[in-house]
Every structure is written in structure tokens, then in C-alpha cells.
Short mmCIF file of C-alpha atoms and ligand atoms in Angstrom, two decimals:
data_model
loop_
_atom_site.label_atom_id
_atom_site.label_comp_id
_atom_site.label_asym_id
_atom_site.label_seq_id
_atom_site.Cartn_x
_atom_site.Cartn_y
_atom_site.Cartn_z
CA MET A 8 -21.08 -43.32 122.12
CA GLY A 9 -20.40 -42.74 125.83
CA ASN A 10 -19.20 -44.91 128.68
CA SER A 11 -22.40 -46.81 129.36
CA ASP A 12 -23.52 -50.41 129.64
CA THR A 13 -26.16 -50.25 126.93
CA GLY A 14 -24.17 -48.05 124.56
CA LYS A 15 -27.25 -45.80 124.36
CA LYS A 16 -26.98 -42.05 124.65
CA ILE A 17 -29.59 -39.41 125.45
CA LEU A 18 -29.06 -35.69 124.98
CA VAL A 19 -30.99 -33.42 127.35
CA MET A 20 -31.11 -29.84 126.09
CA HIS A 21 -32.15 -26.75 128.02
CA GLY A 22 -32.99 -23.45 126.36
CA PRO A 23 -32.59 -19.82 127.41
CA ASN A 24 -32.77 -18.68 131.05
CA LEU A 25 -32.92 -22.23 132.36
CA ASN A 26 -29.35 -21.68 133.62
CA THR A 27 -30.95 -19.43 136.25
CA LEU A 28 -33.23 -22.13 137.69
CA GLY A 29 -33.28 -22.05 141.46
CA THR A 30 -33.58 -18.28 141.64
CA ARG A 31 -35.75 -17.57 138.58
CA GLU A 32 -39.45 -17.29 139.49
CA PRO A 33 -39.21 -20.21 141.96
CA GLU A 34 -43.00 -20.15 142.46
CA ILE A 35 -43.30 -21.25 138.81
CA TYR A 36 -40.10 -23.18 138.16
CA GLY A 37 -39.18 -24.54 141.60
CA SER A 38 -36.03 -24.18 143.69
CA LYS A 39 -33.75 -26.78 142.12
CA THR A 40 -30.81 -25.51 140.12
CA LEU A 41 -30.03 -26.72 136.62
CA ASP A 42 -26.88 -28.44 137.93
CA GLU A 43 -28.99 -30.38 140.43
CA ILE A 44 -31.46 -31.39 137.71
CA ASN A 45 -28.62 -32.46 135.41
CA ASP A 46 -26.89 -34.43 138.19
CA ASP A 47 -30.14 -36.27 138.96
CA LEU A 48 -30.59 -37.15 135.28
CA LYS A 49 -27.02 -38.39 134.97
CA LYS A 50 -27.46 -40.55 138.09
CA GLN A 51 -30.75 -41.93 136.73
CA GLY A 52 -29.01 -42.65 133.41
CA LYS A 53 -26.11 -44.37 135.12
CA LYS A 54 -28.49 -46.73 136.93
CA LEU A 55 -30.04 -47.63 133.58
CA GLY A 56 -26.68 -47.95 131.83
CA ILE A 57 -27.41 -44.96 129.63
CA ASP A 58 -25.08 -42.09 128.89
CA VAL A 59 -26.88 -38.79 129.57
CA GLU A 60 -25.32 -35.65 128.10
CA THR A 61 -26.73 -32.27 129.10
CA PHE A 62 -26.47 -28.98 127.25
CA GLN A 63 -27.80 -25.49 127.96
CA SER A 64 -27.63 -22.39 125.83
CA ASN A 65 -29.23 -18.98 125.74
CA HIS A 66 -28.53 -18.76 122.00
CA GLU A 67 -30.81 -20.10 119.30
CA GLY A 68 -27.97 -20.74 116.81
CA ASP A 69 -25.95 -22.68 119.39
CA ILE A 70 -28.96 -24.87 120.06
CA VAL A 71 -29.42 -25.49 116.32
CA ASP A 72 -25.67 -26.27 115.96
CA LYS A 73 -25.77 -28.74 118.83
CA ILE A 74 -28.83 -30.52 117.44
CA GLN A 75 -27.18 -30.77 114.02
CA ALA A 76 -23.99 -32.16 115.60
CA SER A 77 -26.10 -34.78 117.41
CA VAL A 78 -27.65 -36.26 114.28
CA GLY A 79 -26.58 -39.91 114.13
CA ASN A 80 -24.91 -39.72 117.56
CA ILE A 81 -27.82 -40.00 120.00
CA ASP A 82 -30.60 -42.52 120.65
CA ALA A 83 -33.15 -40.11 122.13
CA PHE A 84 -33.50 -36.37 122.60
CA ILE A 85 -35.11 -34.47 125.47
CA ILE A 86 -35.58 -30.73 125.06
CA ASN A 87 -36.96 -27.87 127.10
CA PRO A 88 -36.68 -25.13 124.47
CA ALA A 89 -37.87 -22.58 127.08
CA ALA A 90 -38.96 -19.30 125.43
CA TYR A 91 -37.82 -20.58 122.02
CA THR A 92 -40.62 -23.14 122.28
CA HIS A 93 -43.01 -20.43 121.22
CA THR A 94 -40.95 -18.72 118.53
CA SER A 95 -38.28 -20.86 116.95
CA ILE A 96 -38.90 -22.36 113.54
CA ALA A 97 -35.11 -22.87 113.33
CA ILE A 98 -35.14 -25.20 116.36
CA ARG A 99 -38.22 -26.98 115.02
CA ASP A 100 -36.48 -27.55 111.67
CA ALA A 101 -33.35 -28.83 113.42
CA VAL A 102 -35.42 -31.27 115.50
CA LEU A 103 -36.81 -32.62 112.23
CA LEU A 104 -33.26 -33.72 111.31
CA LEU A 105 -33.22 -36.17 114.22
CA GLU A 106 -34.43 -39.68 113.53
CA VAL A 107 -34.80 -40.65 117.20
CA PRO A 108 -37.57 -40.22 119.82
CA VAL A 109 -37.97 -36.57 120.83
CA ILE A 110 -39.52 -35.56 124.15
CA GLU A 111 -40.48 -31.95 124.76
CA ILE A 112 -40.59 -30.99 128.39
CA HIS A 113 -41.70 -27.92 130.33
CA LEU A 114 -41.53 -27.39 134.07
CA SER A 115 -44.73 -25.35 134.04
CA ASN A 116 -48.04 -26.19 132.40
CA ILE A 117 -47.69 -23.85 129.45
CA TYR A 118 -51.41 -24.22 128.63
CA LYS A 119 -52.42 -22.73 132.00
CA ARG A 120 -50.28 -19.61 131.43
CA GLU A 121 -50.28 -16.60 129.11
CA PRO A 122 -51.82 -17.26 125.66
CA PHE A 123 -48.44 -16.72 123.92
CA ARG A 124 -47.13 -19.80 125.75
CA HIS A 125 -49.92 -22.05 124.47
CA LYS A 126 -48.30 -22.50 121.07
CA SER A 127 -45.30 -24.80 120.77
CA MET A 128 -43.33 -24.88 117.52
CA VAL A 129 -41.89 -28.23 118.56
CA ALA A 130 -44.96 -30.09 119.83
CA ASP A 131 -46.07 -31.61 116.54
CA VAL A 132 -42.58 -32.73 115.56
CA ALA A 133 -41.90 -34.27 118.99
CA THR A 134 -42.84 -37.82 119.92
CA GLY A 135 -44.61 -36.45 122.99
CA GLN A 136 -44.72 -33.63 125.50
CA ILE A 137 -44.55 -33.43 129.31
CA ALA A 138 -45.60 -30.16 130.95
CA GLY A 139 -46.61 -28.98 134.39
CA PHE A 140 -44.90 -31.51 136.67
CA GLY A 141 -41.94 -29.36 137.66
CA VAL A 142 -38.55 -31.07 137.90
CA SER A 143 -40.22 -34.51 138.11
CA GLY A 144 -41.02 -33.99 134.44
CA TYR A 145 -37.35 -34.50 133.57
CA ARG A 146 -37.33 -37.89 135.30
CA MET A 147 -40.55 -38.79 133.47
CA ALA A 148 -38.98 -37.69 130.20
CA LEU A 149 -35.94 -39.88 130.76
CA ASP A 150 -38.15 -42.87 131.62
CA ALA A 151 -40.22 -42.26 128.49
CA ALA A 152 -37.08 -41.93 126.35
CA VAL A 153 -35.75 -45.24 127.69
CA ASP A 154 -39.05 -47.00 126.94
CA LEU A 155 -39.18 -45.49 123.46
CA MET A 156 -35.60 -46.56 122.70
CA ALA A 157 -36.45 -50.12 123.71
CA SER A 158 -39.56 -50.36 121.56
C1 DQA B 447 -40.75 -23.23 130.11
C2 DQA B 447 -42.01 -22.48 129.69
C3 DQA B 447 -41.67 -21.36 128.71
O1 DQA B 447 -42.86 -20.68 128.34
C4 DQA B 447 -40.72 -20.38 129.36
O2 DQA B 447 -40.34 -19.38 128.42
C5 DQA B 447 -39.53 -21.02 129.95
C6 DQA B 447 -39.68 -22.29 130.66
C7 DQA B 447 -41.03 -24.27 131.21
O3 DQA B 447 -40.17 -25.12 131.43
O4 DQA B 447 -42.08 -24.24 131.86
O5 DQA B 447 -38.43 -20.47 129.93
O6 DQA B 447 -40.25 -23.92 128.98
#
């Protein structure tokens, strides 16, 4: 449990290459850096009395390890699995260990892009998905997580 008024904690996880946001294909992913996105989420969490932890890795096993370590310790989970969205059964299986609301988020609308991005391994084990709203999607995801934790 973190230092928050509600005692609730949300983990926001970012997959591979999202550490390069700001310079990576800005026409698709926007110009905000991951640090800026994370700072905004932490500020939003603070206002709501919720502890927001952020985590980014380029490594599938590290992502699986972190999800496993979060079982029983978080109240909601927000994940942009990035390219692993389309390939990782290991991340999907790890998500299934969580017994809390799970929100999948993508900056871009993956269904408007290349056919290999249309399939998400996580979509049917998530509570819901947000895609195509750029960085605003993270704020939406946090709002949705807060509502889901309350219900
Ligand atoms: C992404 C979409 C993925 O297809 C891609 O591999 C990413 C980012 C998004 O946020 O739009 O790295 O998850």
C-alpha cells in the first residue's frame, strides 16, 4: 500500500519502446515523453487520493515478473503492452493472475493500422480497452480504473 488517502493503488505498465515516446514516430504517438505522461498520472492519482506506480520495460520476462509481484498488492492495473500486445501469451497469462480491473490502453487506434496490430492477446482478458485517443487515453484509463474500483 502506498502513501495515499484511499489506500488504493494502481499500477500503470508500459511495454517496449514506450520509453522513447516524444521522439518515436510523433505523428502516431504524439510528442509527450513517458516521464511527462507518468507525472500527469501521478498528479491525477494524488488528487484522487490514489497511489499510482508506473513501470516500463522492454523485456517480456520483466513485465511478467512485475505483474506476478503485483498480485494481491494493487487495486487496478493499466497496461499498454505495446508490441507485446500482438504476440505475448506470457503477458496474457500473467494478466489472468490479477483479480482486479484491468484496462488495456493504446495511444494509436490499433484497428486502423497494419493488420498484425488488429489482434490483441490481452483484450479478452482485460476489463476494457481504450485505443486511439493519444495520451488522453491514459487519463481516461485512470478515470475508468477509479470508477471500477469503486463499484
Ligand atoms: C501501441 C500500439 C502497438 O501496436 C505498438 O507496437 C506500440 C504502441 C500504442 O500505444 O498505440 O508500441 O501499443
